[in-house]
Coordinates of C-alpha atoms and ligand atoms in Angstrom, one line a residue:
M78 CA 73.8 116.9 78.1
L79 CA 73.1 114.8 75.0
P80 CA 72.1 116.5 71.8
R81 CA 68.4 115.6 70.9
N82 CA 69.5 115.2 67.3
G83 CA 68.9 111.6 66.2
L84 CA 67.6 110.6 69.7
S85 CA 64.2 112.1 69.3
N86 CA 62.5 108.7 69.7
L87 CA 63.9 108.2 73.1
P88 CA 62.3 109.5 76.3
M89 CA 64.7 112.1 77.8
I90 CA 64.5 114.1 80.9
D91 CA 66.4 117.4 80.7
G92 CA 68.3 116.1 77.7
Q93 CA 69.4 113.0 79.6
I94 CA 68.5 109.3 78.9
V95 CA 67.8 108.0 82.4
T96 CA 68.2 104.3 82.5
I97 CA 67.0 102.3 85.6
E98 CA 70.6 101.5 86.4
R99 CA 71.7 105.1 86.5
F100 CA 68.6 106.1 88.5
L101 CA 69.1 103.3 91.1
L102 CA 72.8 104.2 91.5
E103 CA 72.0 107.9 91.9
K104 CA 69.4 107.1 94.5
Q105 CA 71.7 104.8 96.5
P106 CA 72.9 106.2 99.8
E107 CA 76.6 107.0 99.7
D108 CA 77.4 104.6 102.5
A109 CA 75.3 101.7 101.1
K110 CA 77.0 98.4 100.0
G111 CA 74.8 98.4 96.9
D112 CA 73.1 95.0 97.5
L113 CA 69.6 96.5 97.4
T114 CA 70.4 98.3 94.2
A115 CA 71.7 95.1 92.7
I116 CA 68.6 93.2 93.7
L117 CA 66.4 95.8 92.1
Y118 CA 68.5 95.6 89.0
D119 CA 68.3 91.8 89.0
L120 CA 64.5 92.1 89.2
A121 CA 64.5 94.5 86.2
L122 CA 66.4 91.8 84.3
A123 CA 63.9 89.2 85.4
G124 CA 61.2 91.5 84.2
K125 CA 62.9 91.8 80.8
I126 CA 63.1 88.0 80.4
I127 CA 59.5 87.4 81.6
S128 CA 58.3 90.2 79.3
A129 CA 60.1 88.7 76.3
Q130 CA 58.5 85.3 77.0
T131 CA 55.1 86.8 77.7
R132 CA 55.2 88.6 74.3
R133 CA 56.0 85.4 72.5
A134 CA 53.8 83.1 74.6
G135 CA 51.3 82.4 71.9
L136 CA 54.1 81.5 69.5
L137 CA 56.0 79.3 71.9
D138 CA 53.1 77.4 73.2
L139 CA 53.5 78.8 76.7
L140 CA 49.9 79.6 77.1
G141 CA 47.6 77.3 79.0
L142 CA 47.8 75.1 82.0
A143 CA 51.0 73.3 83.1
G144 CA 49.1 70.4 84.6
K145 CA 50.0 71.2 88.2
V146 CA 48.1 72.8 91.0
N147 CA 49.8 75.4 93.3
V148 CA 49.6 75.8 97.0
Q149 CA 46.4 77.8 96.8
G150 CA 44.8 74.9 94.9
E151 CA 44.7 76.9 91.7
N152 CA 45.9 75.6 88.4
Q153 CA 49.4 76.8 87.6
R154 CA 49.8 78.1 84.2
K155 CA 53.0 77.5 82.2
L156 CA 54.0 81.2 82.3
D157 CA 53.6 81.3 86.1
L158 CA 56.2 78.5 86.4
L159 CA 58.5 80.1 83.9
A160 CA 58.4 83.4 85.7
D161 CA 58.9 81.8 89.1
D162 CA 61.9 79.9 87.7
V163 CA 63.5 83.0 86.2
I164 CA 63.3 84.9 89.5
I165 CA 64.7 82.1 91.6
R166 CA 67.6 81.5 89.1
L167 CA 68.6 85.1 89.0
N168 CA 68.6 85.5 92.8
D169 CA 69.6 82.3 94.5
H170 CA 73.4 82.5 93.8
T171 CA 74.2 86.2 94.2
G172 CA 74.9 86.2 98.0
R173 CA 72.4 89.1 98.4
I174 CA 69.3 87.0 99.2
G175 CA 68.8 85.1 102.5
A176 CA 65.5 83.4 101.5
L177 CA 62.6 83.7 99.0
V178 CA 58.9 83.3 99.3
T179 CA 56.9 82.8 96.1
E180 CA 53.2 82.2 95.4
E181 CA 54.1 79.2 93.4
Q182 CA 56.0 77.2 96.1
K183 CA 54.4 75.7 99.2
E184 CA 57.4 76.3 101.4
W185 CA 59.8 79.3 101.6
V186 CA 62.8 78.8 99.4
R187 CA 66.2 78.3 101.0
I188 CA 69.4 79.5 99.4
P189 CA 71.5 76.4 98.4
K190 CA 74.3 75.8 100.9
E191 CA 77.0 76.2 98.2
Y192 CA 76.1 79.9 97.8
K193 CA 76.8 82.7 100.3
K194 CA 74.0 83.8 102.6
G195 CA 72.5 87.2 101.9
S196 CA 70.9 89.9 104.0
Y197 CA 67.7 90.4 102.2
I198 CA 64.4 88.4 101.9
L199 CA 62.6 88.5 98.5
V200 CA 58.9 87.8 98.4
Y201 CA 57.0 87.8 95.2
D202 CA 54.0 86.8 93.1
P203 CA 55.7 85.8 89.8
L204 CA 52.6 86.5 87.7
D205 CA 49.7 88.2 89.3
G206 CA 46.4 88.0 87.3
S207 CA 47.4 84.7 85.8
S208 CA 43.8 83.8 84.8
N209 CA 44.3 86.6 82.2
I210 CA 47.3 85.0 80.6
D211 CA 45.4 83.1 77.9
T212 CA 43.4 86.1 76.8
N213 CA 46.2 88.6 76.3
I214 CA 45.3 90.9 79.2
S215 CA 47.8 92.8 81.4
I216 CA 49.5 90.7 84.1
G217 CA 52.4 91.5 86.4
T218 CA 55.1 90.5 88.8
I219 CA 54.7 91.9 92.4
F220 CA 57.7 91.9 94.7
G221 CA 58.7 93.0 98.2
I222 CA 62.2 93.1 99.8
Y223 CA 62.9 92.8 103.6
R224 CA 66.1 92.8 105.6
V225 CA 66.8 89.5 107.4
V226 CA 66.2 89.8 111.1
D227 CA 69.7 88.4 112.0
K228 CA 72.5 88.9 109.5
N229 CA 74.6 86.3 111.1
K230 CA 72.2 83.4 110.4
R231 CA 71.1 81.8 107.1
G232 CA 67.5 82.8 106.1
R233 CA 64.8 81.4 108.4
L234 CA 61.0 81.3 108.4
E235 CA 60.9 84.2 110.9
D236 CA 62.8 86.4 108.4
C237 CA 60.0 85.8 105.9
L238 CA 57.1 86.5 108.4
Q239 CA 57.6 90.3 108.7
P240 CA 54.9 93.0 108.6
G241 CA 54.8 95.2 105.5
R242 CA 56.0 98.1 107.7
N243 CA 59.5 96.4 107.6
L244 CA 59.7 96.5 103.8
V245 CA 62.8 98.2 102.5
A246 CA 61.6 98.2 98.9
A247 CA 58.6 96.9 96.9
G248 CA 57.3 97.2 93.4
Y249 CA 55.9 95.5 90.3
I250 CA 56.6 94.8 86.7
L251 CA 53.6 95.2 84.6
Y252 CA 53.3 93.3 81.2
G253 CA 50.8 95.5 79.5
T254 CA 50.7 97.4 76.2
S255 CA 54.2 98.3 77.3
T256 CA 56.3 96.7 80.1
M257 CA 56.7 99.0 83.1
L258 CA 58.7 98.6 86.3
V259 CA 57.3 100.6 89.2
Y260 CA 59.2 100.6 92.5
S261 CA 59.8 102.4 95.8
A262 CA 62.7 102.0 98.2
G263 CA 61.0 104.3 100.7
K264 CA 61.6 107.6 99.0
G265 CA 58.7 108.0 96.6
V266 CA 57.4 105.8 93.8
H267 CA 59.1 105.8 90.4
S268 CA 58.2 104.2 87.1
F269 CA 60.2 103.0 84.2
T270 CA 59.2 101.8 80.7
L271 CA 61.0 99.1 78.8
E272 CA 62.3 100.6 75.6
P273 CA 62.0 97.4 73.4
S274 CA 64.6 98.3 70.8
L275 CA 67.3 99.0 73.5
G276 CA 66.2 96.4 76.0
E277 CA 66.5 99.0 78.7
F278 CA 64.1 100.4 81.3
L279 CA 64.0 104.2 81.0
L280 CA 62.6 106.6 83.6
S281 CA 59.0 107.5 82.9
Q282 CA 57.9 109.3 86.1
E283 CA 59.6 110.2 89.3
S284 CA 57.7 110.6 92.5
M285 CA 54.3 109.3 91.4
R286 CA 51.3 110.4 93.6
F287 CA 47.6 109.3 93.5
P288 CA 45.7 112.3 92.0
E289 CA 43.6 114.1 94.5
K290 CA 40.3 113.4 92.7
P291 CA 39.8 109.7 92.0
A292 CA 38.3 108.4 88.8
Y293 CA 37.7 104.7 89.4
Y294 CA 36.6 102.0 91.8
S295 CA 37.7 98.4 91.2
F296 CA 35.7 95.6 92.8
N297 CA 34.3 92.3 91.5
H298 CA 30.7 93.3 91.6
A299 CA 29.6 89.7 90.9
S300 CA 30.7 88.8 94.4
G301 CA 28.5 91.4 96.0
R302 CA 26.0 88.6 97.1
Y303 CA 28.8 87.2 99.3
W304 CA 29.7 90.5 101.0
T305 CA 28.3 92.0 104.2
K306 CA 25.5 94.6 104.1
E307 CA 28.0 97.2 105.2
M308 CA 30.3 96.3 102.3
N309 CA 27.5 96.7 99.8
Q310 CA 26.6 100.0 101.4
Y311 CA 30.2 101.2 100.8
I312 CA 29.9 100.3 97.1
D313 CA 26.7 102.4 97.0
W314 CA 28.5 105.2 98.7
L315 CA 31.3 105.0 96.0
R316 CA 28.6 105.1 93.3
N317 CA 26.9 108.1 94.7
S318 CA 30.0 110.2 95.8
Y319 CA 32.0 112.6 93.7
K320 CA 28.8 113.7 91.8
H321 CA 28.5 110.2 90.3
T322 CA 31.8 110.7 88.4
L323 CA 33.5 107.5 89.6
S324 CA 33.6 104.8 86.9
H325 CA 33.8 101.1 87.6
R326 CA 36.9 99.2 86.2
Y327 CA 38.0 95.7 87.2
I328 CA 40.0 93.4 85.0
G329 CA 41.0 90.6 87.4
S330 CA 44.7 91.5 87.6
M331 CA 45.1 93.4 90.9
V332 CA 48.5 94.7 89.7
A333 CA 47.0 96.3 86.6
D334 CA 43.9 97.6 88.5
F335 CA 46.3 99.1 91.1
H336 CA 48.5 100.7 88.3
R337 CA 45.5 102.3 86.6
N338 CA 44.2 103.7 89.9
L339 CA 47.7 105.0 90.8
I340 CA 47.7 107.0 87.6
H341 CA 44.1 108.2 87.5
G342 CA 43.1 107.9 91.2
G343 CA 40.7 105.3 92.7
V344 CA 40.4 102.3 95.0
F345 CA 40.9 98.6 94.4
G346 CA 39.2 96.1 96.8
Y347 CA 38.9 92.4 97.3
P348 CA 36.7 92.2 100.4
A349 CA 36.0 89.3 102.8
E350 CA 33.3 86.9 101.5
E351 CA 30.8 84.7 103.3
K352 CA 32.8 81.6 102.7
K353 CA 36.2 83.4 102.3
P354 CA 36.5 85.5 105.4
N355 CA 40.0 86.5 104.4
G356 CA 39.1 87.2 100.8
K357 CA 41.5 86.0 98.1
I358 CA 44.6 88.3 98.0
R359 CA 47.8 87.1 99.7
L360 CA 49.2 89.3 102.4
L361 CA 52.9 88.8 102.1
Y362 CA 53.6 89.0 98.4
E363 CA 50.6 90.8 96.9
A364 CA 48.9 93.1 99.5
A365 CA 51.9 94.3 101.5
P366 CA 54.1 95.4 98.6
L367 CA 51.2 97.3 97.0
A368 CA 50.3 98.8 100.4
F369 CA 53.9 100.0 100.7
L370 CA 53.7 101.6 97.2
A371 CA 50.3 103.1 98.0
E372 CA 51.6 104.9 101.2
Q373 CA 54.7 106.1 99.3
A374 CA 52.4 107.6 96.7
G375 CA 50.2 109.4 99.3
G376 CA 47.6 106.6 99.4
Y377 CA 46.6 104.0 102.0
A378 CA 45.8 100.3 102.2
S379 CA 43.6 98.5 104.8
D380 CA 42.0 95.2 105.5
G381 CA 38.9 97.1 106.7
N382 CA 40.1 97.4 110.3
Q383 CA 43.8 98.4 110.2
S384 CA 46.7 99.3 107.9
I385 CA 47.8 96.3 105.8
L386 CA 51.4 97.3 106.7
D387 CA 50.7 96.6 110.4
I388 CA 49.6 93.0 110.0
V389 CA 52.2 90.5 111.1
P390 CA 51.9 87.3 108.9
T391 CA 51.7 84.0 110.6
D392 CA 51.7 82.0 107.4
I393 CA 53.6 82.8 104.2
H394 CA 50.5 82.2 102.1
Q395 CA 47.9 83.8 104.3
R396 CA 45.1 85.8 102.6
V397 CA 43.7 89.2 103.7
P398 CA 40.8 91.4 102.6
V399 CA 42.3 94.4 100.7
F400 CA 41.3 97.9 100.1
V401 CA 44.0 100.1 98.5
G402 CA 44.2 103.4 96.7
N403 CA 43.3 107.0 97.4
K404 CA 43.5 107.6 101.2
N405 CA 40.1 109.1 101.7
L406 CA 38.4 106.2 99.8
V407 CA 40.2 103.6 101.9
K408 CA 39.6 105.5 105.2
K409 CA 35.9 105.6 104.3
V410 CA 35.7 101.8 103.9
E411 CA 37.3 101.5 107.3
E412 CA 34.7 103.9 108.7
M413 CA 31.8 101.9 107.2
I414 CA 32.9 98.2 107.6
S415 CA 35.3 98.1 110.5
T416 CA 34.2 95.5 113.1
K417 CA 36.6 96.9 115.7
R418 CA 34.4 99.6 117.3
K419 CA 31.1 97.6 116.9
Ligands
AHM604 P1 46.5 85.2 91.1 O1 47.7 85.7 91.8 O2 46.3 83.7 91.1 O3 46.5 85.7 89.7 O4 45.1 85.7 91.8 C1 45.0 87.1 92.2 C2 44.1 87.8 91.3 C3 44.2 89.3 91.5 O5 45.1 89.8 90.6 C4 42.8 89.7 91.0 O6 42.4 90.9 91.5 C5 41.9 88.6 91.6 O7 42.7 87.4 91.6 C6 40.7 88.3 90.7 O8 39.9 87.4 91.3 P2 38.3 87.2 90.9 O9 38.3 86.6 89.6 O10 37.8 86.4 92.0 O11 37.7 88.6 90.9
MG605 MG1 49.6 84.8 90.8

């Protein structure tokens, strides 16, 4: 045990400074090869690099549009491209990854032939909430990790098109007032805060759970005119339940809205719209990883009809309506809007 003397500024748990590396190694099963642990550690490093660039973005002229349009037809921002590049460069040569899927690239990304093939698939949104970059509002990297279907083959499209139920790990790195890494490898959700003077992620909270009583609901109210009658009735139900104690919070970065609701309890939703029947959120690298985390934290995620984790993707960039957060709030939306039984 370390003496507290002189270390009082550092977060300690039972007198120990728990770095992410130590935590990951302690959680790794004894018979594991360590590849998954190493991928998570590589992602933590990517998070540190992206965090450093995000903090200096205004100084380095990284804010603003990069002059390209991504596969969703949205303007790519310079930091999106930088974050995407950092994650690919840190993962393509390690022999641990079989293929990558990123929001910023139209096709799935193959591992160059000169590098060993790996047994894991990495899917990610390099910077979720990127419309908030220019205005200094929290953004984040979302990631999910799958096993390849056939270890003997190099990564293929079918390895990438797996349902969230097959995720072996998922998480996000949030670039907010502090930088946090939150992840689950199927045994609870754990969070780490980047200690800037050390450049290390230190354990903040082990086994996070949605609080029983929710505090927030997060929907873009302005889109209410494009929602179904049933969807609007659900919003009215949210307003009137819990003795009117639920507050509305929505900042346009799903990852940040999710994080707030994980800590204080609540539900985030991006419903189907009249002209966008699948909403806006992408299944593979946005909805499924957060759904995995939600279930690990005692919550639930649905598209209004079924668990997000049960949907088998047919396209790497497909969109899906999303409701994620406290289980009872998400079950209620299913009860009110599901088209299955009608
Ligand atoms: P992005 O990945 O291009 O940033 O888009 C996803 C984001 C979500 O983080 C957020 O909840 C949503 O788009 C906000 O969209 P809207 O402005 O339509 O409410
Ligand atoms: Mg994005």
